[in-house]
Amino acid sequence: MFKRLVDSGRTDIAITIFEQKKKLGAGMPYSAEGANDEHITNVSGNEIPMLVTALSDWIKSVSKDTLDKFHIDPQRFNEYKVLPRLLFGQYLTAQFDLLQKQARELGIPYKVFYHSQVTDIIDHPDRELVVVEINEEKKFEFDQVIICTGHHWQHQHEGKVPGYFDSPYPPVKLALQLDHPVAIKGSSLTAVDAIRTLSRHNGSFSKDHQGKVSYQLLDHSPNFKLVLHTRNGMLPAVRFHLEDSHLSNDALLSAEEIALHMAANHGFLSLDYIFEKDFKLPIKEKEPEFYAQIKDMGLEEFVAAMMDLRERLDPFQLLQAEYAEAEKSIRRRASIYWKEMLGVLSFALNYPAKHLSAEDMQRLHKTLTPLISIVIAYIPQSSCEELLALHRAGVLDLIPVGDDSHVEALAAGGAIYSYRDENNQEVTQYFKTYVDCVGQPHLSFEDFPFKSLLTSRTVSPAKLKFFSADEGRKAMAEGKDVTQDQHKDYYLKVSGITINDHFQVVDAYGAFNERIYIMAVPYIGGYNPDYSGLDFSEAASAAIVKRLFLQHEPATCP
Ligand SMILES: Cc1cc2nc3c(=O)[nH]c(=O)nc-3n(C[C@H](O)[C@H](O)[C@H](O)COP(=O)(O)OP(=O)(O)OC[C@H]3O[C@@H](n4cnc5c(N)ncnc54)[C@H](O)[C@@H]3O)c2cc1C
C-alpha cells in the first residue's frame, strides 16, 4: 500500500503509518512472530510483486555472515529459489526503507509511529474524518484510513492448558524436547511449519552423498512422533515451476467481461462461468491433452476426479511421486499447467467472489476450496524431503479423521482427539502435546478488533443473497445462518465484514464508507475466500489506490 502511495508521486497527501512493533515490512510470517531460522517461503522472487530491488539483486548486498547462517550462496541464488522467511523479512524491511527514501526524494510527507498499536477506529461521517486511537491513549484524525493489520491468531486454551497450542506461532514456543507423540491438526503449510521446528528439537536430518535426506531421533526423545490429523487424509501438493505471476496471466476474464456476465445473470457471478472461462479455457491452449480429459466435466465432476486420484494413493507415496514430477518441472522450467491454473482460478475468483450467490459460495466451500487448499499450498522441495525422511524414520503419520472429529482440551494438560476411523469405529486418543495447525482462520464479524466501528454499525456482517428463494428457505430450515430482508430475499451470513470491490467497508444500511478501507485478510474472508499471499496485497492495494485518488483528484488537475 505504501509503495502504491509513493508511486503515485502525489505530494498533496500526507501518510501516517502506525506499527505496533519496532520494525516495518517483515510483518507476521517473516519475523520472529511467525518464523524461526528453519522456516521458508513458499514463493520465489519471480512470483512476488516488484518492490524496489529484485530479490536476486538484493541477496548480493546481504552480509556474508547472514548468508552463511542461512546457507545461501549468492552466486547460486536465483529468482526461482524459495528462501528462509526471516531473510525474506529482512528483504521486505530493506524495501520499506528504500520506499521511504523515495518518498523523501519525491517530497511526499510521511510519518512512521513505532510501538503504536491501533486500539480503536472511530468514524465521524458528519465531520468527514476518522479518528484513530493509539495504545488506548492518543488520538489522531485522518481523511482516510486503510486497515492493513494482517494476521491474527486467537487464543482459546493456550497458556491455560499445558501442552495445548492454538497455533504454532510464534514458533519459538515449539522449541521443545518431547519424548512422546504430538498431535497436529492439519497437514498443510502451517503443519509443515510446526513439523520443521519440532523435528529439529527431537532429532536431526542428514543428507547422503546422493542428496537423500534421512532423520534420526535424538537419545532424549526415543518416543517422539508427529501424528497429523486431517479431514481428508491428504498431504498438500509439491511446489513446481510456476510460469506466470497471477497478475500477469492475460488469459483471465477482464473486469468488463465479468460485469457484462453479471448483468446478464441477475447481478450474480456464476461459479460455473468462471470455472469454464478462468480455468478450463486457458488450459485448452496450454495443455490440450489434459483439457481433452476434463472438457466435459462440470466443477463437481472435476473436483471429484482430482480428489479420487489422491484418495486412491497412500499420501506419502503420492508425495514422493509429486516430488519427482515437481523436480522435473523445476529442472525444465516447465509448469504443471492445470495446477498453476487452479492457483490462478483461486486468485481470480477472490475479488468477484462477493458477487457469487449463496448457493455458489456453498458449492465453492464444499467442492473447490478443499482441492484448491491441497493443490496450491505448494510445499517447497526441502520441506517435502523432510516429510518423506520423517515418514521413512517412522516419526510422521497421517490419520484421516473425517468432518465430525473433535478435540477436547484437558485442564490438566494436553488434549483428547476423537474421530471415526476408516472402519467407522470411534477412536479417542490422548496426546500430551497438541498443536492446532489449520492456518489463519477466517474471523467472524464479532471478532472485529476496532469496536467503535462495530457499535456505530459502520461495519456490517458479510452476507450473500440466495439466487433461489426456495434454496434460501431450505437453508434456513436446516438451521444455517440465513436471514430474510424486507423484500423477502434470503441471505447467508459468511465470515467477516462486508466490503465493496474497492475494499471499502460497508455499513448496516448497505452504504459503502468513503473513508475506511480494509485489506486485513482474516476479517474479510467471507468475501475474499482465497488464501492470501503477496499477490493479494498487490491486487488489493491497486483497487484501493484507484478509488482513493478518484475521490481526491489533485487541485491542479484539469
Ligand atoms: C506463517 C505464514 C507464512 C506465509 N508465507 C507466505 C509466503 O511464503 N508467500 C506468500 O505469498 N504469502 C505467505 N503468507 C501469506 C501472508 O498473508 C502474506 O504474505 C503477508 O505476510 C500478509 O501481509 P500483511 O501485511 O497483510 O499482514 P502481516 O504480515 O500480518 O502484517 C501486519 C502488520 O500490521 C501490524 N499490526 C497488526 N495489528 C496492528 C494494530 N492494531 N496496530 C498497529 N499495527 C498492527 C503487525 O505488527 C504487522 O507488522 C504466509 C502467511 C503465514 C501466516
XYZ file of C-alpha atoms and ligand atoms in Angstrom:
611
model
C 0.000 0.000 0.000
C 2.850 2.349 0.892
C 4.533 1.598 -2.449
C 1.329 2.452 -4.300
C 1.097 5.797 -2.484
C 4.753 6.604 -3.143
C 4.458 5.544 -6.798
C 1.569 7.995 -7.206
C 4.096 10.813 -6.759
C 1.339 12.849 -5.081
C 2.829 15.469 -2.810
C -0.594 16.754 -1.734
C -1.123 13.769 0.528
C 0.398 13.027 3.949
C 0.848 9.415 5.012
C 0.992 8.152 8.600
C 1.901 4.559 9.435
C 1.142 3.085 12.860
C 3.048 -0.132 13.572
C 2.690 -1.926 16.879
C 6.172 -3.442 16.639
C 9.503 -1.747 16.124
C 10.017 -2.742 12.510
C 8.257 -2.213 9.169
C 7.933 -4.701 6.335
C 8.556 -8.101 7.903
C 5.019 -8.438 9.292
C 3.982 -11.659 10.990
C 5.060 -14.518 8.649
C 8.542 -13.148 8.028
C 9.512 -12.090 11.562
C 10.067 -13.971 14.835
C 6.299 -13.797 15.322
C 5.845 -16.291 12.503
C 9.213 -17.870 11.732
C 12.413 -19.374 13.055
C 15.562 -19.935 11.003
C 14.168 -23.232 9.655
C 11.057 -21.738 8.046
C 10.958 -20.966 4.369
C 8.723 -19.031 1.988
C 6.523 -20.892 -0.461
C 7.120 -18.356 -3.205
C 10.265 -17.332 -5.046
C 11.443 -13.946 -6.305
C 9.850 -14.360 -9.744
C 6.415 -14.889 -8.161
C 6.341 -11.816 -5.965
C 5.399 -8.305 -6.992
C 8.307 -6.000 -7.761
C 9.012 -3.671 -4.850
C 12.182 -1.622 -5.372
C 15.076 -4.066 -5.816
C 14.717 -7.583 -7.253
C 15.250 -10.226 -4.591
C 18.120 -11.815 -6.532
C 19.931 -8.426 -6.655
C 19.237 -7.652 -3.002
C 20.740 -11.011 -1.942
C 24.103 -9.846 -3.299
C 24.083 -6.950 -0.821
C 23.490 -9.143 2.243
C 26.412 -9.680 4.624
C 28.359 -12.930 4.360
C 27.567 -13.773 7.984
C 23.832 -13.618 7.357
C 24.064 -15.601 4.119
C 26.256 -18.234 5.803
C 23.754 -18.503 8.625
C 21.053 -19.362 6.115
C 23.378 -21.490 3.911
C 22.894 -19.256 0.883
C 25.487 -18.860 -1.851
C 24.693 -15.518 -3.570
C 26.312 -16.740 -6.798
C 23.946 -19.708 -6.986
C 20.872 -17.856 -5.794
C 18.325 -17.029 -8.477
C 14.800 -15.702 -8.709
C 13.347 -19.217 -8.818
C 14.523 -20.159 -5.319
C 12.456 -20.044 -2.154
C 14.265 -18.610 0.837
C 14.211 -18.520 4.643
C 11.268 -16.461 5.826
C 13.363 -14.438 8.281
C 15.723 -13.472 5.466
C 12.728 -12.572 3.312
C 11.563 -10.374 6.201
C 14.906 -8.565 6.084
C 14.352 -8.029 2.366
C 10.881 -6.589 2.955
C 12.210 -4.282 5.693
C 15.002 -3.101 3.387
C 12.430 -2.465 0.631
C 10.318 -0.413 3.044
C 13.429 1.668 3.832
C 14.022 2.265 0.132
C 10.396 3.262 -0.360
C 10.726 5.781 2.474
C 13.818 7.176 0.770
C 11.827 7.520 -2.466
C 9.040 9.308 -0.584
C 11.563 11.770 0.867
C 13.144 12.377 -2.544
C 9.744 12.967 -4.121
C 8.682 15.290 -1.314
C 5.782 13.090 -0.188
C 5.234 13.802 3.517
C 5.061 10.675 5.675
C 5.478 9.731 9.329
C 6.056 6.370 10.996
C 4.991 5.706 14.571
C 6.527 2.550 16.069
C 5.245 0.736 19.183
C 1.900 2.232 18.257
C -0.947 -0.196 18.383
C -4.192 0.975 16.842
C -6.693 0.180 19.590
C -9.792 1.724 18.064
C -11.066 3.476 14.965
C -13.953 5.926 15.185
C -15.723 7.189 12.082
C -17.194 10.709 12.034
C -19.374 10.969 8.903
C -20.624 14.416 9.955
C -17.062 15.774 10.031
C -15.933 13.544 7.146
C -12.974 12.236 9.114
C -11.815 9.210 11.023
C -10.211 9.185 14.474
C -7.520 6.587 15.128
C -6.793 5.711 18.733
C -3.273 4.570 19.584
C -2.333 2.473 22.626
C -5.766 3.345 24.141
C -4.446 6.815 24.707
C -3.587 9.184 21.882
C -5.996 10.112 19.123
C -5.214 11.234 15.572
C -7.576 12.481 12.846
C -7.420 11.423 9.208
C -9.372 11.867 5.964
C -8.825 8.241 5.042
C -7.780 5.087 6.875
C -6.530 1.831 5.359
C -6.531 -1.122 7.752
C -3.558 -3.415 6.979
C -3.306 -5.237 10.303
C -2.761 -8.656 8.722
C -2.766 -11.907 10.632
C -4.424 -12.504 13.957
C -4.255 -15.765 15.916
C -6.807 -16.082 18.660
C -6.024 -17.806 21.920
C -8.560 -20.268 23.237
C -6.748 -22.701 25.529
C -3.094 -21.842 25.000
C -1.416 -20.520 28.122
C -4.129 -22.071 30.317
C -3.825 -25.718 29.253
C -0.248 -27.061 29.383
C 0.838 -28.709 26.129
C -2.051 -27.212 24.141
C -1.162 -24.768 21.361
C -3.837 -22.815 19.464
C -1.357 -22.231 16.625
C 2.331 -22.911 16.035
C 3.116 -19.160 16.143
C 5.422 -17.709 17.329
C 7.344 -20.905 16.561
C 9.948 -20.337 19.255
C 7.387 -21.786 21.684
C 7.711 -25.156 19.915
C 11.437 -25.443 20.600
C 10.584 -28.366 22.894
C 12.161 -31.741 23.677
C 9.193 -34.113 23.723
C 9.569 -37.809 24.368
C 6.007 -38.638 23.308
C 3.670 -38.482 20.274
C 2.462 -34.987 19.350
C -0.965 -34.448 17.770
C -1.132 -31.948 14.939
C -4.428 -30.790 13.485
C -3.987 -30.070 9.765
C -1.455 -31.195 7.193
C -0.775 -28.115 5.129
C 1.807 -25.330 5.291
C 1.065 -24.380 8.893
C 1.561 -28.019 9.917
C 4.805 -28.094 7.938
C 5.997 -25.091 9.970
C 5.307 -26.965 13.228
C 6.942 -30.138 11.867
C 10.101 -28.295 10.813
C 10.539 -26.885 14.333
C 9.541 -29.893 16.443
C 11.543 -32.370 14.353
C 14.724 -30.325 14.803
C 14.432 -30.302 18.593
C 13.953 -34.035 18.846
C 16.204 -35.376 16.130
C 18.425 -34.379 13.242
C 18.361 -34.502 9.461
C 21.320 -35.622 7.384
C 21.967 -35.939 3.641
C 23.852 -38.806 1.993
C 26.220 -38.282 -0.952
C 23.297 -38.707 -3.380
C 21.383 -35.948 -1.649
C 18.852 -38.266 0.030
C 17.649 -36.852 3.352
C 17.261 -39.070 6.423
C 16.185 -38.420 10.002
C 17.499 -39.791 13.310
C 15.849 -39.278 16.684
C 17.965 -37.876 19.495
C 18.714 -40.035 22.545
C 16.455 -37.973 24.782
C 13.381 -38.397 22.537
C 13.085 -42.082 21.507
C 9.281 -41.901 21.714
C 8.880 -38.628 19.840
C 6.406 -38.839 16.975
C 4.278 -36.455 14.916
C 0.715 -37.502 14.170
C -1.056 -35.362 11.582
C -4.859 -35.391 11.597
C -6.714 -34.229 8.502
C -10.295 -34.347 7.352
C -9.437 -35.935 4.002
C -6.255 -37.826 4.862
C -4.255 -35.947 2.247
C -0.993 -34.062 2.130
C -0.661 -30.864 0.096
C 0.890 -30.884 -3.368
C 4.542 -30.088 -4.021
C 5.809 -26.775 -5.323
C 6.628 -26.877 -9.033
C 7.838 -24.336 -11.582
C 5.254 -21.569 -11.922
C 5.068 -19.880 -15.273
C 3.179 -16.662 -14.621
C 2.740 -14.438 -11.668
C -1.023 -14.437 -11.136
C -1.442 -10.833 -12.098
C 0.357 -11.188 -15.387
C -1.856 -14.024 -16.551
C -3.613 -12.464 -19.519
C -5.857 -15.443 -20.206
C -8.236 -14.337 -17.459
C -11.601 -12.618 -17.772
C -11.367 -8.841 -17.640
C -13.373 -6.775 -15.148
C -15.572 -5.626 -18.069
C -16.330 -9.196 -19.154
C -17.243 -10.126 -15.585
C -19.515 -7.073 -15.320
C -21.299 -7.995 -18.588
C -21.766 -11.573 -17.425
C -23.199 -10.423 -14.086
C -25.598 -8.001 -15.771
C -26.969 -10.912 -17.791
C -27.153 -13.175 -14.729
C -29.405 -11.165 -12.361
C -26.348 -9.445 -10.834
C -24.698 -12.691 -9.743
C -21.325 -14.082 -10.729
C -21.749 -17.712 -11.759
C -19.181 -20.128 -10.373
C -19.650 -22.389 -13.406
C -18.951 -19.472 -15.748
C -15.709 -18.530 -14.026
C -14.660 -22.200 -13.831
C -15.128 -22.524 -17.607
C -13.543 -19.216 -18.568
C -10.778 -18.733 -15.998
C -9.757 -22.369 -15.633
C -10.777 -24.730 -18.424
C -10.361 -22.381 -21.359
C -6.753 -21.301 -20.612
C -5.843 -24.994 -20.197
C -7.215 -25.796 -23.658
C -4.422 -23.871 -25.290
C -1.545 -24.772 -22.972
C -2.292 -28.393 -22.059
C -4.615 -29.809 -24.743
C -4.252 -33.410 -23.540
C -5.361 -32.562 -20.022
C -8.120 -30.400 -21.469
C -9.424 -33.324 -23.512
C -9.865 -35.263 -20.252
C -11.774 -32.512 -18.459
C -13.594 -30.660 -21.220
C -16.999 -32.163 -20.469
C -16.627 -32.064 -16.701
C -18.524 -29.624 -14.544
C -16.941 -28.224 -11.394
C -18.111 -31.026 -9.080
C -17.051 -33.740 -11.517
C -13.640 -32.201 -11.994
C -13.017 -31.904 -8.261
C -14.237 -35.466 -7.664
C -11.921 -36.798 -10.391
C -8.884 -34.970 -9.000
C -9.656 -35.948 -5.401
C -10.302 -39.555 -6.390
C -6.790 -39.783 -7.792
C -5.375 -38.557 -4.489
C -7.680 -40.671 -2.338
C -6.638 -43.895 -4.040
C -2.959 -43.414 -3.284
C -1.092 -43.500 0.013
C -0.391 -39.809 0.802
C 3.339 -40.346 1.312
C 3.666 -42.364 -1.908
C 1.842 -39.600 -3.722
C 4.125 -37.024 -2.106
C 7.135 -38.992 -3.377
C 5.648 -39.141 -6.901
C 4.732 -35.446 -6.907
C 8.191 -34.591 -5.636
C 9.701 -36.323 -8.688
C 7.190 -34.616 -11.013
C 7.892 -31.202 -9.458
C 11.644 -31.700 -9.675
C 11.308 -32.338 -13.394
C 9.096 -29.258 -13.729
C 11.637 -27.094 -11.925
C 14.619 -28.511 -13.820
C 12.919 -27.912 -17.159
C 11.298 -24.672 -16.022
C 8.043 -26.100 -17.316
C 4.886 -25.571 -15.308
C 2.334 -28.252 -14.420
C -0.215 -26.071 -16.046
C -3.505 -27.316 -14.617
C -2.155 -26.945 -11.071
C -0.896 -23.473 -11.859
C -4.309 -22.609 -13.302
C -6.030 -23.790 -10.142
C -3.963 -21.243 -8.203
C -4.804 -18.632 -10.817
C -8.508 -19.535 -10.588
C -8.462 -19.145 -6.816
C -6.743 -15.794 -7.175
C -9.087 -14.638 -9.959
C -12.170 -15.727 -8.051
C -11.128 -13.897 -4.918
C -12.141 -10.400 -5.947
C -15.531 -11.015 -7.541
C -16.414 -13.789 -5.011
C -18.611 -11.337 -3.115
C -20.925 -11.417 -6.160
C -21.454 -15.168 -6.044
C -24.879 -16.355 -4.989
C -25.096 -18.005 -1.563
C -25.671 -21.314 -3.391
C -22.456 -20.935 -5.395
C -20.448 -19.846 -2.346
C -21.556 -23.011 -0.566
C -20.527 -25.072 -3.608
C -17.190 -23.289 -3.626
C -16.576 -24.168 0.020
C -17.787 -27.725 -0.342
C -16.046 -28.707 -3.566
C -13.411 -26.398 -4.952
C -11.856 -24.986 -1.758
C -10.682 -28.371 -0.389
C -8.975 -29.177 -3.711
C -7.500 -25.697 -4.017
C -6.165 -25.802 -0.458
C -4.333 -29.042 -1.223
C -3.024 -28.210 -4.664
C -1.973 -24.596 -4.241
C -0.338 -24.899 -0.829
C 2.843 -25.715 -2.821
C 5.120 -27.382 -0.235
C 8.695 -26.370 -1.065
C 11.087 -29.180 -2.080
C 13.162 -29.155 1.098
C 10.052 -29.456 3.290
C 8.893 -32.334 1.124
C 12.261 -34.091 1.547
C 11.959 -33.681 5.314
C 8.386 -35.015 5.447
C 9.428 -38.088 3.471
C 12.505 -38.637 5.671
C 10.410 -38.352 8.837
C 7.876 -40.827 7.483
C 10.615 -43.300 6.488
C 12.032 -42.979 10.027
C 8.605 -43.902 11.429
C 8.250 -40.495 13.069
C 5.467 -38.984 10.906
C 1.992 -40.431 10.409
C -1.159 -39.074 8.803
C -4.624 -40.006 10.041
C -7.870 -39.212 8.169
C -10.371 -38.059 10.788
C -13.496 -37.044 8.831
C -15.687 -33.990 9.314
C -17.018 -34.848 12.776
C -13.692 -35.198 14.589
C -13.331 -33.387 17.866
C -10.512 -32.108 20.061
C -11.035 -31.616 23.783
C -8.529 -29.637 25.819
C -7.873 -31.100 29.268
C -7.365 -28.751 32.208
C -4.551 -30.962 33.490
C -2.743 -30.676 30.162
C -2.871 -31.966 26.592
C -5.922 -32.923 24.571
C -8.111 -35.828 23.565
C -8.598 -36.357 19.836
C -11.862 -38.162 18.958
C -12.739 -39.322 15.456
C -14.136 -42.199 13.433
C -11.528 -44.319 11.696
C -11.770 -45.822 8.208
C -13.869 -48.695 9.583
C -16.253 -46.191 11.182
C -15.036 -47.141 14.661
C -14.937 -44.391 17.305
C -11.330 -43.645 18.319
C -10.321 -41.465 21.253
C -6.662 -40.821 21.817
C -4.918 -38.727 24.419
C -1.941 -36.557 23.454
C 0.225 -34.781 25.974
C 1.032 -32.161 23.341
C -1.391 -30.810 20.742
C -0.794 -28.128 18.094
C -3.665 -26.650 16.073
C -2.243 -26.102 12.585
C -5.318 -25.355 10.486
C -3.869 -21.989 9.460
C -5.198 -18.476 9.708
C -8.912 -18.845 10.474
C -11.440 -16.559 8.812
C -12.521 -14.468 11.781
C -16.123 -13.610 12.433
C -17.795 -10.217 12.372
C -17.943 -10.253 16.185
C -14.131 -10.655 16.345
C -13.526 -7.375 14.521
C -10.992 -5.564 16.714
C -11.970 -1.912 16.285
C -15.052 -1.864 18.462
C -16.341 1.651 17.723
C -16.846 0.611 14.106
C -18.995 -2.265 15.371
C -21.075 -0.217 17.816
C -21.682 2.581 15.303
C -22.625 -0.104 12.724
C -20.049 1.390 10.347
C -19.119 -2.215 9.563
C -21.659 -4.970 8.994
C -21.574 -8.759 8.819
C -20.859 -10.119 5.337
C -23.776 -11.940 3.695
C -24.638 -13.332 0.287
C -28.037 -13.380 -1.388
C -29.595 -16.669 -2.430
C -30.334 -16.938 -6.150
C -33.382 -19.028 -5.397
C -35.798 -18.216 -2.572
C -36.529 -21.948 -2.267
C -32.880 -22.685 -1.572
C -32.778 -19.849 0.962
C -35.839 -21.209 2.764
C -34.332 -24.699 2.744
C -31.030 -23.471 4.169
C -32.927 -21.526 6.857
C -34.910 -24.640 7.779
C -31.631 -26.600 8.025
C -30.502 -24.145 10.683
C -27.883 -22.326 8.591
C -27.211 -18.681 9.400
C -29.808 -17.300 6.969
C -31.816 -14.071 7.218
C -34.635 -12.616 5.155
C -34.873 -8.914 4.277
C -37.882 -6.640 3.736
C -38.024 -7.690 0.052
C -38.325 -11.328 1.177
C -34.885 -12.132 -0.238
C -32.808 -14.702 1.659
C -29.190 -14.095 2.676
C -26.489 -16.414 4.015
C -24.139 -14.954 6.638
C -20.477 -15.563 5.758
C -17.442 -14.785 7.890
C -16.057 -11.308 8.455
C -17.313 -7.901 7.400
C -18.916 -6.544 4.235
C -16.677 -4.723 1.779
C -17.162 -3.445 -1.760
C -14.926 -4.027 -4.788
C -12.608 -1.227 -3.620
C -12.140 -2.775 -0.162
C -14.204 -0.022 1.465
C -16.213 -1.121 4.491
C -19.999 -1.226 4.023
C -22.391 -0.258 6.819
C -25.518 -1.938 8.135
C -27.647 0.008 5.624
C -25.588 -1.182 2.648
C -23.754 2.131 2.096
C -20.023 1.985 1.484
C -17.771 4.190 3.560
C -15.717 6.806 1.694
C -13.073 6.954 4.404
C -12.303 3.432 5.610
C -10.636 0.672 3.602
C -9.541 -2.761 4.808
C -7.097 -5.297 3.370
C -6.523 -7.342 6.557
C -7.456 -10.782 5.249
C -8.728 -12.515 8.434
C -11.632 -10.054 8.695
C -12.740 -10.141 5.044
C -12.501 -13.906 4.458
C -16.224 -14.324 3.730
C -15.959 -12.116 0.660
C -12.303 -12.942 -0.145
C -12.040 -16.703 0.206
C -8.596 -17.044 -1.406
C -5.502 -17.911 0.612
C -3.836 -14.560 0.887
C -0.343 -14.027 -0.358
C 1.821 -11.194 -1.552
C -0.059 -11.188 -4.843
C -3.220 -10.369 -2.878
C -1.535 -7.304 -1.355
C -0.585 -6.166 -4.837
C -4.104 -6.565 -6.243
C -5.951 -5.156 -3.224
C -3.714 -2.099 -2.914
C -4.223 -1.379 -6.648
C -8.000 -1.377 -6.180
C -7.734 0.823 -3.085
C -5.391 3.422 -4.521
C -7.533 3.766 -7.639
C -10.585 4.596 -5.555
C -8.656 6.757 -3.109
C -7.370 9.049 -5.814
C -10.667 9.113 -7.666
C -12.131 10.727 -4.553
C -9.232 13.124 -4.185
C -8.256 14.495 -7.541
C -5.354 16.930 -7.078
C -6.364 20.592 -7.126
C -4.192 21.185 -10.190
C -5.887 18.516 -12.262
C -7.670 19.899 -15.315
C 3.116 -18.456 8.573
C 2.766 -17.809 7.270
C 3.612 -17.931 6.178
C 3.298 -17.321 4.979
N 4.146 -17.462 3.930
C 3.846 -16.876 2.749
C 4.725 -16.987 1.644
O 5.743 -17.655 1.712
N 4.382 -16.357 0.500
C 3.238 -15.602 0.384
O 2.983 -15.025 -0.679
N 2.409 -15.489 1.414
C 2.670 -16.100 2.575
N 1.824 -15.964 3.629
C 0.618 -15.158 3.438
C 0.725 -13.776 4.108
O -0.591 -13.466 4.436
C 1.279 -12.632 3.263
O 2.429 -12.998 2.593
C 1.621 -11.339 4.050
O 2.501 -11.556 5.091
C 0.430 -10.633 4.600
O 0.870 -9.341 4.947
P 0.030 -8.335 5.789
O 0.787 -7.042 5.809
O -1.371 -8.312 5.329
O -0.029 -8.979 7.251
P 1.097 -9.174 8.372
O 2.323 -9.742 7.789
O 0.417 -9.924 9.464
O 1.442 -7.696 8.858
C 0.553 -6.919 9.613
C 1.331 -5.815 10.283
O 0.438 -4.987 10.993
C 0.893 -4.822 12.348
N -0.305 -4.680 13.181
C -1.270 -5.604 13.421
N -2.243 -5.096 14.213
C -1.888 -3.827 14.486
C -2.506 -2.778 15.221
N -3.682 -2.936 15.836
N -1.867 -1.601 15.286
C -0.668 -1.394 14.667
N -0.051 -2.351 13.946
C -0.656 -3.540 13.841
C 1.683 -6.079 12.648
O 2.592 -5.866 13.691
C 2.354 -6.333 11.291
O 3.556 -5.623 11.158
C 2.107 -16.570 4.854
C 1.253 -16.460 5.942
C 1.572 -17.071 7.141
C 0.648 -16.938 8.296
